[in-house]
mmCIF file of C-alpha atoms in Angstrom:
data_model
loop_
_atom_site.group_PDB
_atom_site.id
_atom_site.type_symbol
_atom_site.label_atom_id
_atom_site.label_comp_id
_atom_site.label_asym_id
_atom_site.label_seq_id
_atom_site.Cartn_x
_atom_site.Cartn_y
_atom_site.Cartn_z
ATOM 1 C CA MET A 1 91.147 32.931 137.845
ATOM 2 C CA VAL A 2 94.219 34.951 138.760
ATOM 3 C CA ALA A 3 96.241 36.592 136.043
ATOM 4 C CA PRO A 4 99.832 35.357 135.618
ATOM 5 C CA LYS A 5 102.508 37.374 137.314
ATOM 6 C CA LYS A 6 104.512 39.657 135.098
ATOM 7 C CA TYR A 7 107.554 39.686 137.325
ATOM 8 C CA PRO A 8 109.050 36.657 139.080
ATOM 9 C CA ASP A 9 108.878 36.492 142.876
ATOM 10 C CA GLU A 10 112.648 36.515 143.167
ATOM 11 C CA LEU A 11 112.845 39.858 141.336
ATOM 12 C CA ARG A 12 110.110 41.309 143.665
ATOM 13 C CA GLN A 13 111.905 40.156 146.765
ATOM 14 C CA ARG A 14 115.251 41.412 145.561
ATOM 15 C CA ALA A 15 113.866 44.809 144.563
ATOM 16 C CA VAL A 16 112.154 45.297 147.924
ATOM 17 C CA ARG A 17 115.307 44.194 149.778
ATOM 18 C CA LEU A 18 117.437 46.581 147.745
ATOM 19 C CA TYR A 19 115.099 49.466 148.560
ATOM 20 C CA ARG A 20 114.743 48.651 152.279
ATOM 21 C CA GLU A 21 118.480 48.014 152.917
ATOM 22 C CA SER A 22 119.679 51.128 151.078
ATOM 23 C CA ASP A 23 120.685 54.142 153.083
ATOM 24 C CA PRO A 24 119.758 56.766 152.019
ATOM 25 C CA LYS A 25 116.617 55.433 150.342
ATOM 26 C CA PRO A 26 116.924 55.451 146.583
ATOM 27 C CA VAL A 27 114.384 57.198 144.358
ATOM 28 C CA ILE A 28 111.821 54.509 143.451
ATOM 29 C CA ARG A 29 111.684 55.570 139.817
ATOM 30 C CA ARG A 30 115.462 55.333 139.394
ATOM 31 C CA LEU A 31 115.656 51.943 141.169
ATOM 32 C CA ALA A 32 112.791 50.640 139.021
ATOM 33 C CA GLU A 33 114.582 51.766 135.875
ATOM 34 C CA GLN A 34 117.762 49.946 136.977
ATOM 35 C CA LEU A 35 115.799 46.780 137.684
ATOM 36 C CA GLY A 36 113.678 46.995 134.540
ATOM 37 C CA VAL A 37 110.301 47.116 136.329
ATOM 38 C CA HIS A 38 107.478 49.658 136.253
ATOM 39 C CA PRO A 39 107.845 52.271 139.068
ATOM 40 C CA GLU A 40 104.293 51.779 140.280
ATOM 41 C CA ALA A 41 104.832 48.047 140.504
ATOM 42 C CA LEU A 42 107.914 48.618 142.672
ATOM 43 C CA ARG A 43 106.065 51.161 144.802
ATOM 44 C CA ASN A 44 103.229 48.628 145.399
ATOM 45 C CA TRP A 45 105.705 45.878 146.287
ATOM 46 C CA ILE A 46 107.373 48.170 148.835
ATOM 47 C CA ARG A 47 104.033 49.160 150.353
ATOM 48 C CA GLN A 48 102.957 45.559 150.604
ATOM 49 C CA ALA A 49 106.242 44.584 152.239
ATOM 50 C CA GLU A 50 105.755 47.382 154.759
ATOM 51 C CA ALA A 51 102.219 46.241 155.484
ATOM 52 C CA ASP A 52 103.403 42.637 155.922
ATOM 53 C CA ALA A 53 106.064 43.811 158.355
ATOM 54 C CA GLY A 54 103.485 45.745 160.400
ATOM 55 C CA GLU A 55 104.946 49.113 159.535
ATOM 56 C CA ARG A 56 101.899 50.192 157.551
ATOM 57 C CA HIS A 57 98.251 49.953 158.473
ATOM 58 C CA ASP A 58 96.459 51.435 155.444
ATOM 59 C CA ARG A 59 96.411 48.168 153.532
ATOM 60 C CA PRO A 60 95.857 44.491 154.449
ATOM 61 C CA THR A 61 98.718 42.067 154.810
ATOM 62 C CA SER A 62 99.322 39.387 152.236
ATOM 63 C CA GLU A 63 98.010 36.784 154.667
ATOM 64 C CA MET A 64 94.753 38.719 155.111
ATOM 65 C CA VAL A 65 94.366 39.096 151.344
ATOM 66 C CA GLU A 66 94.863 35.343 150.884
ATOM 67 C CA GLU A 67 92.487 34.488 153.679
ATOM 68 C CA ASN A 68 89.824 36.827 152.273
ATOM 69 C CA ARG A 69 90.179 35.216 148.856
ATOM 70 C CA ARG A 70 89.852 31.741 150.412
ATOM 71 C CA LEU A 71 86.817 32.787 152.389
ATOM 72 C CA ARG A 72 85.095 34.350 149.356
ATOM 73 C CA ASP A 73 85.578 31.087 147.464
ATOM 74 C CA GLU A 74 84.243 29.123 150.346
ATOM 75 C CA VAL A 75 81.182 31.330 150.667
ATOM 76 C CA ALA A 76 80.469 30.999 146.952
ATOM 77 C CA GLU A 77 80.669 27.211 147.154
ATOM 78 C CA LEU A 78 78.350 27.177 150.184
ATOM 79 C CA ARG A 79 75.880 29.392 148.449
ATOM 80 C CA ARG A 80 75.880 27.066 145.417
ATOM 81 C CA ALA A 81 75.342 24.065 147.702
ATOM 82 C CA ASN A 82 72.548 25.847 149.494
ATOM 83 C CA GLU A 83 70.741 26.577 146.221
ATOM 84 C CA ILE A 84 70.980 22.890 145.264
ATOM 85 C CA LEU A 85 69.653 21.851 148.632
ATOM 86 C CA LYS A 86 66.737 24.299 148.366
ATOM 87 C CA ALA A 87 65.795 22.966 144.993
ATOM 88 C CA ALA A 88 65.993 19.385 146.137
ATOM 89 C CA SER A 89 63.942 20.236 149.230
ATOM 90 C CA ALA A 90 61.223 21.776 147.123
ATOM 91 C CA TYR A 91 61.202 18.793 144.741
ATOM 92 C CA PHE A 92 60.883 16.229 147.493
ATOM 93 C CA ALA A 93 58.312 18.257 149.382
ATOM 94 C CA ALA A 94 56.178 18.323 146.262
ATOM 95 C CA GLU A 95 56.597 14.541 145.832
ATOM 96 C CA LEU A 96 55.530 13.854 149.416
ATOM 97 C CA ASP A 97 52.492 16.182 149.532
ATOM 98 C CA PRO A 98 49.425 14.059 148.685
ATOM 99 C CA THR A 99 47.191 17.117 148.360
ATOM 100 C CA ARG A 100 49.049 18.584 145.407
ATOM 101 C CA ARG A 101 48.104 17.333 142.004
ATOM 102 C CA ARG A 102 50.746 16.180 139.650
ATOM 103 C CA SER A 103 50.715 17.806 136.227
#
């Protein structure tokens, strides 16, 4: 389960837009203080926006993160289904095998 977001998406978008559209670039710490957010949070939002725009290649895009999350969930569900099918297969194989004694 994902933790609830501390800051609304509108604030995140506005903060990143303010930083990216400013010339010269403001000091992240000062901008964060003005917006009432933690400086590291703002720094991470800016980095993620740069990755999503293709300007940064040291971190995955938001789409890649979401796809990885979806695929991890799908793999976990398939593994659970596979374990159920293995158990059912073993049960029915034991039922059909006339040479095995029932206890």
